[in-house]
Amino acid sequence: MKNQHYARKQRQLKNKINQLDSLVAQQDTSLQEQIRHLLGKIKALLADLRAVLAPASMKTILGSLTLILGLSFSNQAEAQSFDIPVTNPFGLDSVYMYAFPAFADMDNDGDLDLLAGQYSGNLNYFENTGDAHNPQFGNVQVNPMGLSATHMISFPTAADIDGDGDIDVLVGEYYGNMRFFENTGSPNAPQFSGPTANPFGLTKASRFALPEFVDIDDDGDYDLFVGEYYGNIKFYENTGSATNPQFDPPQSLPFGLDSAYMVPSLAFGDYDRDGDYDLIMGEYYGNISYFENTGSATNPQFAAPQTNPFAFIPTYEIAIPASGDLDNDGDLDLMVGEYEGAFIYYENTDLNLSINLKTNNKLEIYPNPATSFFRIEGNYSEEAQIMIFDATGRLQKSIKELDQQCDVSELSAGMYIIKLIDGDQMHVNRLVIH
C-alpha cells in the first residue's frame, strides 16, 4: 500500500511538471499566480518523494526544472556552472610565492580591485583599471597606501569593518596574529594607519591565521572566520555593532563545518542564490570544497562538504579562493591563488535559477544610479523581500517590508546586486550607488 501511495505521488509530480511547462511556454505574465501555485505543489510532492526516490530518478523526472528551481539533491553543485580555468587573467602577474587573493572595491570606482598576500609577507595591490564589466588589472603595487608587510606570510581580507564608508584591511600571518589596518583616508583615496595587532577583542590563532569577514547571522555587522594551519576553523561572532565591532571568544567548527586537512582558506558567498551564505574552501593539497548552507541567513547550518565540485581542478599545492562578481553579470566568479604564486580564474557561467516571466530576468529599479533610495517597478506580493549584496557577494541589507522606496542611504558608493525574492521567483538587477 505504501509503494502505491508513492507511485501515485510520482504520477502527480509528472503531471504537475507538464502543467508547469505548458504555462511557462505561454510567456504570459497574467499566469504568474498559477505558476507560483504549481511550484508550491511540486515542492510539496518533492518533499514526500525524496525519501524513496534516488537523486538520479528525481532529476530524470524533473529534467531542466532541476536547474530552474536550483533544487538540492546529493550534489547542489550540479546547479552551478564554472568555465574552464584561466591562469593570470586580465593582465595579472604571479607573485613571488603563495598567492593569497582578496577582492574589494578599494578605490570606490565601482569595480573590484585585488589585494594579494604572499610568502614574504608583502601585500600586493592590483588596481582594476578596467571597469565593472571588463576587468583589467594594472601593474602590481607592493605595500601601497600605508600597508606594510607582516613578519612572514600575509593572508588579507578587506571590508568596511567600522562602518565609516571605506574599506579596511585585516591581515593574518604565520604565527597566528591578525593585524588591522584602519582606512583613515577616504572611500576614493584610501590611506591606512597601523597596524594594530588582534584588535576588537580578537585572539590569535594557533598557527597561521587565514581570516574572512562575513555577516553570517544577518544582523548587520561583520563576523569573522579564521582558518588555522592544521585544518581547524574558528568563528568569532561580532557582538558589537556595524560601527563598533567587538568579537566574542572563538568557537571551533561552528554550524556543522568540517575541518580541512591543512590550511583552510575560506570564501563565503551566496553561490546557490537562496539568500544565505555558502562556503567555498581551499586547502593545502590544492583541493577545493563546497559547503552548502542548508540553514538560513540568520541561522546557518552547513551540509557535508563536496570536494572539487563545479568541475574545479585541484592546484598543485595550496588553494586560496576569493569570490566576487568580476564581470558584473550577477553571479560570483572565483579566483584561486596557488603555491607558485599564480592566480587561477573560474568564470561563473551559471544561468538564473528562477522562473521569471519579466524580460531578461531583470528587476526594474529606478533611479539607477541612485544616491539615498531606489524604487521598484512591477507587481509583487506582500511576502516579497529585497536582499542587497555587494560585488563580493556579501549581504549588506535585507528589506522584508517593502514600501514605496528602498532606503540605501547608509550604503557606501559602489556597485550592488539587488535581489527581489517573491515566493518561488527571484528577480535580479544591479544598482550603482553614487
GROMACS .gro file of C-alpha atoms in nm:
model
  434
    1MET     CA    1   0.000   0.000   0.000
    2LYS     CA    2   0.286   0.240   0.083
    3ASN     CA    3   0.451   0.177  -0.255
    4GLN     CA    4   0.119   0.252  -0.427
    5HIS     CA    5   0.098   0.578  -0.232
    6TYR     CA    6   0.440   0.692  -0.355
    7ALA     CA    7   0.368   0.572  -0.711
    8ARG     CA    8   0.058   0.791  -0.714
    9LYS     CA    9   0.257   1.091  -0.590
   10GLN     CA   10   0.518   1.027  -0.858
   11ARG     CA   11   0.246   1.038  -1.125
   12GLN     CA   12   0.111   1.358  -0.970
   13LEU     CA   13   0.458   1.512  -0.983
   14LYS     CA   14   0.497   1.432  -1.353
   15ASN     CA   15   0.155   1.580  -1.427
   16LYS     CA   16   0.230   1.898  -1.235
   17ILE     CA   17   0.561   1.940  -1.419
   18ASN     CA   18   0.385   1.903  -1.755
   19GLN     CA   19   0.131   2.166  -1.649
   20LEU     CA   20   0.412   2.398  -1.543
   21ASP     CA   21   0.597   2.354  -1.872
   22SER     CA   22   0.279   2.444  -2.058
   23LEU     CA   23   0.217   2.760  -1.854
   24VAL     CA   24   0.577   2.884  -1.874
   25ALA     CA   25   0.584   2.830  -2.251
   26GLN     CA   26   0.299   3.080  -2.290
   27GLN     CA   27   0.516   3.365  -2.153
   28ASP     CA   28   0.206   3.536  -2.015
   29THR     CA   29   0.258   3.749  -1.704
   30SER     CA   30  -0.107   3.702  -1.604
   31LEU     CA   31  -0.024   3.336  -1.533
   32GLN     CA   32   0.230   3.412  -1.259
   33GLU     CA   33  -0.009   3.327  -0.977
   34GLN     CA   34  -0.092   2.990  -1.133
   35ILE     CA   35   0.279   2.919  -1.180
   36ARG     CA   36   0.353   3.008  -0.818
   37HIS     CA   37   0.071   2.778  -0.703
   38LEU     CA   38   0.204   2.490  -0.918
   39LEU     CA   39   0.557   2.538  -0.787
   40GLY     CA   40   0.427   2.506  -0.432
   41LYS     CA   41   0.254   2.179  -0.523
   42ILE     CA   42   0.568   2.046  -0.692
   43LYS     CA   43   0.792   2.127  -0.396
   44ALA     CA   44   0.544   1.960  -0.157
   45LEU     CA   45   0.548   1.645  -0.370
   46LEU     CA   46   0.928   1.654  -0.383
   47ALA     CA   47   0.944   1.669  -0.004
   48ASP     CA   48   0.742   1.344   0.014
   49LEU     CA   49   0.933   1.165  -0.263
   50ARG     CA   50   1.290   1.246  -0.159
   51ALA     CA   51   1.280   0.965   0.097
   52VAL     CA   52   1.200   0.695  -0.161
   53LEU     CA   53   1.341   0.815  -0.494
   54ALA     CA   54   1.711   0.813  -0.577
   55PRO     CA   55   1.854   1.153  -0.678
   56ALA     CA   56   1.915   1.026  -1.033
   57SER     CA   57   1.549   0.923  -1.068
   58MET     CA   58   1.431   1.254  -0.923
   59LYS     CA   59   1.644   1.452  -1.168
   60THR     CA   60   1.517   1.243  -1.460
   61ILE     CA   61   1.158   1.331  -1.370
   62LEU     CA   62   1.234   1.699  -1.320
   63GLY     CA   63   1.454   1.746  -1.626
   64SER     CA   64   1.550   2.108  -1.675
   65LEU     CA   65   1.334   2.207  -1.379
   66THR     CA   66   1.621   2.090  -1.156
   67LEU     CA   67   1.822   2.391  -1.271
   68ILE     CA   68   1.526   2.628  -1.284
   69LEU     CA   69   1.442   2.566  -0.920
   70GLY     CA   70   1.802   2.537  -0.801
   71LEU     CA   71   1.697   2.223  -0.612
   72SER     CA   72   1.936   2.044  -0.381
   73PHE     CA   73   1.996   1.673  -0.435
   74SER     CA   74   2.307   1.478  -0.342
   75ASN     CA   75   2.515   1.747  -0.507
   76GLN     CA   76   2.382   2.102  -0.514
   77ALA     CA   77   2.691   2.193  -0.713
   78GLU     CA   78   2.530   2.040  -1.020
   79ALA     CA   79   2.310   2.350  -1.037
   80GLN     CA   80   2.622   2.565  -1.081
   81SER     CA   81   2.846   2.610  -1.383
   82PHE     CA   82   3.200   2.747  -1.399
   83ASP     CA   83   3.410   2.781  -1.712
   84ILE     CA   84   3.748   2.613  -1.761
   85PRO     CA   85   4.019   2.781  -1.551
   86VAL     CA   86   4.240   3.057  -1.689
   87THR     CA   87   4.580   3.138  -1.535
   88ASN     CA   88   4.666   3.502  -1.459
   89PRO     CA   89   4.376   3.665  -1.649
   90PHE     CA   90   4.305   4.035  -1.704
   91GLY     CA   91   4.674   4.132  -1.706
   92LEU     CA   92   4.757   3.983  -1.365
   93ASP     CA   93   5.111   3.868  -1.290
   94SER     CA   94   5.210   3.594  -1.049
   95VAL     CA   95   5.350   3.697  -0.712
   96TYR     CA   96   5.680   3.556  -0.589
   97MET     CA   97   5.539   3.256  -0.399
   98TYR     CA   98   5.199   3.165  -0.247
   99ALA     CA   99   4.920   3.389  -0.378
  100PHE     CA  100   4.654   3.479  -0.121
  101PRO     CA  101   4.389   3.690  -0.303
  102ALA     CA  102   4.110   3.909  -0.163
  103PHE     CA  103   3.866   4.126  -0.362
  104ALA     CA  104   3.734   4.469  -0.265
  105ASP     CA  105   3.649   4.796  -0.437
  106MET     CA  106   3.942   4.967  -0.271
  107ASP     CA  107   3.912   5.298  -0.458
  108ASN     CA  108   3.531   5.317  -0.471
  109ASP     CA  109   3.509   5.337  -0.851
  110GLY     CA  110   3.250   5.061  -0.895
  111ASP     CA  111   3.477   4.768  -0.984
  112LEU     CA  112   3.668   4.509  -0.785
  113ASP     CA  113   4.038   4.552  -0.716
  114LEU     CA  114   4.264   4.272  -0.599
  115LEU     CA  115   4.474   4.263  -0.283
  116ALA     CA  116   4.708   3.963  -0.258
  117GLY     CA  117   4.931   3.842   0.021
  118GLN     CA  118   5.236   3.624  -0.036
  119TYR     CA  119   5.504   3.416   0.133
  120SER     CA  120   5.737   3.711   0.201
  121GLY     CA  121   5.464   3.890   0.397
  122ASN     CA  122   5.422   4.171   0.144
  123LEU     CA  123   5.080   4.291   0.035
  124ASN     CA  124   5.042   4.325  -0.342
  125TYR     CA  125   4.778   4.561  -0.478
  126PHE     CA  126   4.642   4.526  -0.831
  127GLU     CA  127   4.415   4.817  -0.920
  128ASN     CA  128   4.131   4.736  -1.158
  129THR     CA  129   4.189   4.991  -1.433
  130GLY     CA  130   3.913   4.842  -1.649
  131ASP     CA  131   3.553   4.863  -1.539
  132ALA     CA  132   3.286   4.657  -1.363
  133HIS     CA  133   3.208   4.458  -1.681
  134ASN     CA  134   3.558   4.428  -1.825
  135PRO     CA  135   3.825   4.393  -1.555
  136GLN     CA  136   4.185   4.479  -1.635
  137PHE     CA  137   4.445   4.494  -1.362
  138GLY     CA  138   4.735   4.739  -1.355
  139ASN     CA  139   5.092   4.671  -1.250
  140VAL     CA  140   5.146   4.543  -0.901
  141GLN     CA  141   5.200   4.793  -0.619
  142VAL     CA  142   5.379   4.649  -0.316
  143ASN     CA  143   5.260   4.765   0.027
  144PRO     CA  144   5.091   5.083  -0.103
  145MET     CA  145   4.871   5.334   0.080
  146GLY     CA  146   5.041   5.279   0.415
  147LEU     CA  147   5.008   4.899   0.417
  148SER     CA  148   5.312   4.709   0.540
  149ALA     CA  149   5.447   4.354   0.529
  150THR     CA  150   5.394   4.101   0.805
  151HIS     CA  151   5.681   3.906   0.962
  152MET     CA  152   5.615   3.608   0.730
  153ILE     CA  153   5.322   3.516   0.502
  154SER     CA  154   5.026   3.753   0.468
  155PHE     CA  155   4.661   3.649   0.442
  156PRO     CA  156   4.445   3.959   0.375
  157THR     CA  157   4.072   4.016   0.393
  158ALA     CA  158   3.902   4.351   0.330
  159ALA     CA  159   3.571   4.502   0.442
  160ASP     CA  160   3.426   4.819   0.593
  161ILE     CA  161   3.456   4.675   0.942
  162ASP     CA  162   3.392   5.004   1.125
  163GLY     CA  163   3.102   5.125   0.911
  164ASP     CA  164   3.256   5.457   0.807
  165GLY     CA  165   3.212   5.405   0.432
  166ASP     CA  166   3.562   5.296   0.332
  167ILE     CA  167   3.744   4.962   0.308
  168ASP     CA  168   3.964   4.848   0.596
  169VAL     CA  169   4.209   4.556   0.583
  170LEU     CA  170   4.279   4.272   0.824
  171VAL     CA  171   4.588   4.058   0.762
  172GLY     CA  172   4.655   3.720   0.919
  173GLU     CA  173   5.014   3.599   0.950
  174TYR     CA  174   5.235   3.296   1.005
  175TYR     CA  175   5.232   3.292   1.387
  176GLY     CA  176   4.854   3.337   1.409
  177ASN     CA  177   4.832   3.707   1.486
  178MET     CA  178   4.594   3.934   1.296
  179ARG     CA  179   4.699   4.288   1.206
  180PHE     CA  180   4.434   4.553   1.144
  181PHE     CA  181   4.493   4.843   0.905
  182GLU     CA  182   4.225   5.109   0.951
  183ASN     CA  183   4.146   5.320   0.646
  184THR     CA  184   4.191   5.674   0.769
  185GLY     CA  185   4.176   5.818   0.418
  186SER     CA  186   3.853   5.825   0.222
  187PRO     CA  187   3.647   5.582   0.013
  188ASN     CA  188   3.804   5.718  -0.307
  189ALA     CA  189   4.159   5.768  -0.176
  190PRO     CA  190   4.240   5.502   0.084
  191GLN     CA  191   4.523   5.552   0.329
  192PHE     CA  192   4.591   5.302   0.603
  193SER     CA  193   4.716   5.355   0.956
  194GLY     CA  194   4.851   5.099   1.197
  195PRO     CA  195   4.877   4.813   1.205
  196THR     CA  196   4.710   4.716   1.532
  197ALA     CA  197   4.757   4.357   1.648
  198ASN     CA  198   4.449   4.149   1.735
  199PRO     CA  199   4.202   4.439   1.780
  200PHE     CA  200   3.834   4.434   1.885
  201GLY     CA  201   3.887   4.152   2.132
  202LEU     CA  202   4.032   3.910   1.877
  203THR     CA  203   4.271   3.640   1.997
  204LYS     CA  204   4.550   3.490   1.786
  205ALA     CA  205   4.515   3.162   1.603
  206SER     CA  206   4.739   2.869   1.695
  207ARG     CA  207   4.946   2.888   1.375
  208PHE     CA  208   4.859   3.067   1.053
  209ALA     CA  209   4.555   3.294   1.055
  210LEU     CA  210   4.352   3.294   0.734
  211PRO     CA  211   4.069   3.543   0.804
  212GLU     CA  212   3.743   3.606   0.619
  213PHE     CA  213   3.480   3.867   0.710
  214VAL     CA  214   3.115   3.779   0.653
  215ASP     CA  215   2.781   3.871   0.815
  216ILE     CA  216   2.696   3.507   0.872
  217ASP     CA  217   2.398   3.569   1.104
  218ASP     CA  218   2.240   3.857   0.908
  219ASP     CA  219   2.247   4.101   1.199
  220GLY     CA  220   2.407   4.387   1.006
  221ASP     CA  221   2.770   4.358   1.123
  222TYR     CA  222   3.071   4.159   1.006
  223ASP     CA  223   3.161   3.839   1.186
  224LEU     CA  224   3.497   3.669   1.134
  225PHE     CA  225   3.604   3.318   1.040
  226VAL     CA  226   3.970   3.217   1.067
  227GLY     CA  227   4.134   2.908   0.921
  228GLU     CA  228   4.433   2.763   1.108
  229TYR     CA  229   4.731   2.565   0.980
  230TYR     CA  230   4.621   2.220   1.098
  231GLY     CA  231   4.272   2.249   0.947
  232ASN     CA  232   4.065   2.397   1.228
  233ILE     CA  233   3.819   2.680   1.156
  234LYS     CA  234   3.744   2.936   1.425
  235PHE     CA  235   3.440   3.160   1.437
  236TYR     CA  236   3.446   3.499   1.609
  237GLU     CA  237   3.095   3.640   1.644
  238ASN     CA  238   3.069   4.017   1.631
  239THR     CA  239   2.863   4.107   1.937
  240GLY     CA  240   2.934   4.476   1.893
  241SER     CA  241   2.785   4.665   1.601
  242ALA     CA  242   2.847   4.762   1.241
  243THR     CA  243   3.034   5.074   1.357
  244ASN     CA  244   3.191   4.943   1.679
  245PRO     CA  245   3.296   4.580   1.630
  246GLN     CA  246   3.368   4.358   1.930
  247PHE     CA  247   3.433   3.988   1.888
  248ASP     CA  248   3.343   3.709   2.127
  249PRO     CA  249   3.592   3.434   2.213
  250PRO     CA  250   3.625   3.193   1.921
  251GLN     CA  251   3.419   2.879   1.860
  252SER     CA  252   3.576   2.591   1.669
  253LEU     CA  253   3.400   2.437   1.367
  254PRO     CA  254   3.061   2.605   1.416
  255PHE     CA  255   2.740   2.548   1.219
  256GLY     CA  256   2.832   2.194   1.119
  257LEU     CA  257   3.156   2.287   0.939
  258ASP     CA  258   3.426   2.022   0.895
  259SER     CA  259   3.798   2.086   0.925
  260ALA     CA  260   4.031   2.068   0.628
  261TYR     CA  261   4.342   1.854   0.608
  262MET     CA  262   4.561   2.166   0.644
  263VAL     CA  263   4.548   2.541   0.570
  264PRO     CA  264   4.172   2.603   0.523
  265SER     CA  265   4.111   2.920   0.327
  266LEU     CA  266   3.752   3.048   0.316
  267ALA     CA  267   3.544   3.230   0.055
  268PHE     CA  268   3.183   3.292   0.159
  269GLY     CA  269   2.913   3.382  -0.094
  270ASP     CA  270   2.557   3.305  -0.193
  271TYR     CA  271   2.662   3.055  -0.458
  272ASP     CA  272   2.321   2.887  -0.494
  273ARG     CA  273   2.125   3.214  -0.479
  274ASP     CA  274   1.891   3.118  -0.198
  275GLY     CA  275   1.959   3.420   0.023
  276ASP     CA  276   2.218   3.281   0.265
  277TYR     CA  277   2.596   3.239   0.267
  278ASP     CA  278   2.753   2.919   0.140
  279LEU     CA  279   3.123   2.843   0.166
  280ILE     CA  280   3.398   2.750  -0.079
  281MET     CA  281   3.715   2.635   0.099
  282GLY     CA  282   4.064   2.564  -0.033
  283GLU     CA  283   4.328   2.356   0.146
  284TYR     CA  284   4.695   2.261   0.148
  285TYR     CA  285   4.700   1.994  -0.124
  286GLY     CA  286   4.502   2.208  -0.366
  287ASN     CA  287   4.154   2.063  -0.323
  288ILE     CA  288   3.853   2.295  -0.320
  289SER     CA  289   3.546   2.204  -0.113
  290TYR     CA  290   3.193   2.339  -0.121
  291PHE     CA  291   2.971   2.364   0.188
  292GLU     CA  292   2.608   2.441   0.108
  293ASN     CA  293   2.423   2.640   0.374
  294THR     CA  294   2.110   2.433   0.431
  295GLY     CA  295   2.002   2.654   0.720
  296SER     CA  296   1.904   3.016   0.667
  297ALA     CA  297   2.050   3.366   0.652
  298THR     CA  298   2.003   3.411   1.028
  299ASN     CA  299   2.064   3.052   1.140
  300PRO     CA  300   2.334   2.896   0.920
  301GLN     CA  301   2.392   2.523   0.905
  302PHE     CA  302   2.635   2.373   0.659
  303ALA     CA  303   2.593   2.041   0.479
  304ALA     CA  304   2.878   1.793   0.443
  305PRO     CA  305   3.149   1.919   0.207
  306GLN     CA  306   3.168   1.826  -0.160
  307THR     CA  307   3.526   1.800  -0.286
  308ASN     CA  308   3.619   1.972  -0.614
  309PRO     CA  309   3.261   2.039  -0.733
  310PHE     CA  310   3.171   2.275  -1.020
  311ALA     CA  311   3.444   2.097  -1.225
  312PHE     CA  312   3.710   2.268  -1.011
  313ILE     CA  313   4.061   2.137  -1.068
  314PRO     CA  314   4.293   2.099  -0.766
  315THR     CA  315   4.600   2.320  -0.774
  316TYR     CA  316   4.946   2.166  -0.746
  317GLU     CA  317   4.966   2.279  -0.384
  318ILE     CA  318   4.780   2.540  -0.176
  319ALA     CA  319   4.437   2.662  -0.294
  320ILE     CA  320   4.332   3.004  -0.167
  321PRO     CA  321   3.992   3.106  -0.314
  322ALA     CA  322   3.838   3.453  -0.332
  323SER     CA  323   3.496   3.524  -0.481
  324GLY     CA  324   3.346   3.830  -0.646
  325ASP     CA  325   3.132   3.935  -0.941
  326LEU     CA  326   3.426   4.035  -1.159
  327ASP     CA  327   3.230   4.073  -1.483
  328ASN     CA  328   2.919   4.234  -1.331
  329ASP     CA  329   2.678   3.970  -1.463
  330GLY     CA  330   2.506   3.899  -1.132
  331ASP     CA  331   2.688   3.583  -1.023
  332LEU     CA  332   3.002   3.511  -0.823
  333ASP     CA  333   3.323   3.426  -1.006
  334LEU     CA  334   3.620   3.266  -0.833
  335MET     CA  335   3.992   3.347  -0.823
  336VAL     CA  336   4.219   3.084  -0.667
  337GLY     CA  337   4.575   3.161  -0.558
  338GLU     CA  338   4.825   2.876  -0.550
  339TYR     CA  339   5.171   2.766  -0.437
  340GLU     CA  340   5.378   2.908  -0.722
  341GLY     CA  341   5.212   3.249  -0.697
  342ALA     CA  342   4.973   3.227  -0.992
  343PHE     CA  343   4.607   3.328  -0.995
  344ILE     CA  344   4.361   3.073  -1.138
  345TYR     CA  345   4.032   3.224  -1.257
  346TYR     CA  346   3.700   3.042  -1.287
  347GLU     CA  347   3.428   3.247  -1.456
  348ASN     CA  348   3.080   3.166  -1.328
  349THR     CA  349   2.870   3.092  -1.636
  350ASP     CA  350   2.564   2.987  -1.433
  351LEU     CA  351   2.223   3.094  -1.557
  352ASN     CA  352   1.948   3.245  -1.343
  353LEU     CA  353   1.799   2.965  -1.135
  354SER     CA  354   1.447   3.106  -1.106
  355ILE     CA  355   1.131   3.117  -1.313
  356ASN     CA  356   1.073   3.481  -1.401
  357LEU     CA  357   0.844   3.597  -1.680
  358LYS     CA  358   0.983   3.950  -1.686
  359THR     CA  359   1.206   4.047  -1.976
  360ASN     CA  360   1.566   3.922  -1.941
  361ASN     CA  361   1.507   3.812  -1.581
  362LYS     CA  362   1.554   4.169  -1.468
  363LEU     CA  363   1.411   4.356  -1.172
  364GLU     CA  364   1.312   4.707  -1.283
  365ILE     CA  365   1.452   4.961  -1.038
  366TYR     CA  366   1.495   5.338  -1.058
  367PRO     CA  367   1.673   5.571  -1.026
  368ASN     CA  368   1.986   5.380  -1.123
  369PRO     CA  369   2.244   5.508  -1.035
  370ALA     CA  370   2.092   5.602  -0.700
  371THR     CA  371   2.205   5.812  -0.405
  372SER     CA  372   1.988   5.752  -0.098
  373PHE     CA  373   1.697   5.537  -0.224
  374PHE     CA  374   1.558   5.339  -0.516
  375ARG     CA  375   1.210   5.231  -0.620
  376ILE     CA  376   1.077   4.904  -0.760
  377GLU     CA  377   0.865   4.890  -1.074
  378GLY     CA  378   0.625   4.598  -1.112
  379ASN     CA  379   0.394   4.373  -0.914
  380TYR     CA  380   0.499   4.170  -0.613
  381SER     CA  381   0.326   4.004  -0.321
  382GLU     CA  382   0.319   4.110   0.044
  383GLU     CA  383   0.568   3.832   0.122
  384ALA     CA  384   0.832   3.970  -0.117
  385GLN     CA  385   1.164   4.088   0.023
  386ILE     CA  386   1.470   4.267  -0.110
  387MET     CA  387   1.825   4.148  -0.046
  388ILE     CA  388   2.118   4.375  -0.130
  389PHE     CA  389   2.465   4.225  -0.187
  390ASP     CA  390   2.795   4.396  -0.258
  391ALA     CA  391   3.011   4.289  -0.550
  392THR     CA  392   3.193   4.027  -0.342
  393GLY     CA  393   2.864   3.854  -0.257
  394ARG     CA  394   2.837   3.985   0.098
  395LEU     CA  395   2.482   4.060   0.211
  396GLN     CA  396   2.461   4.429   0.301
  397LYS     CA  397   2.093   4.477   0.374
  398SER     CA  398   1.766   4.284   0.383
  399ILE     CA  399   1.431   4.462   0.345
  400LYS     CA  400   1.137   4.243   0.444
  401GLU     CA  401   0.856   4.501   0.439
  402LEU     CA  402   0.869   4.672   0.103
  403ASP     CA  403   0.749   5.030   0.085
  404GLN     CA  404   0.733   5.289  -0.191
  405GLN     CA  405   1.110   5.322  -0.183
  406CYS     CA  406   1.409   5.128  -0.050
  407ASP     CA  407   1.647   5.327   0.167
  408VAL     CA  408   2.017   5.273   0.081
  409SER     CA  409   2.149   5.594   0.233
  410GLU     CA  410   2.372   5.402   0.477
  411LEU     CA  411   2.547   5.204   0.199
  412SER     CA  412   2.879   5.316   0.055
  413ALA     CA  413   2.913   5.418  -0.307
  414GLY     CA  414   2.974   5.129  -0.543
  415MET     CA  415   2.803   4.850  -0.735
  416TYR     CA  416   2.546   4.622  -0.568
  417ILE     CA  417   2.337   4.319  -0.663
  418ILE     CA  418   1.965   4.365  -0.586
  419LYS     CA  419   1.754   4.050  -0.550
  420LEU     CA  420   1.377   4.054  -0.505
  421ILE     CA  421   1.260   3.717  -0.374
  422ASP     CA  422   0.887   3.666  -0.410
  423GLY     CA  423   0.762   3.317  -0.334
  424ASP     CA  424   0.922   3.084  -0.585
  425GLN     CA  425   1.058   3.363  -0.804
  426MET     CA  426   1.377   3.565  -0.782
  427HIS     CA  427   1.430   3.883  -0.984
  428VAL     CA  428   1.783   4.024  -1.010
  429ASN     CA  429   1.935   4.353  -1.119
  430ARG     CA  430   2.241   4.563  -1.048
  431LEU     CA  431   2.238   4.901  -0.877
  432VAL     CA  432   2.509   5.166  -0.871
  433ILE     CA  433   2.512   5.394  -0.569
  434HIS     CA  434   2.687   5.730  -0.602
   0.00000   0.00000   0.00000
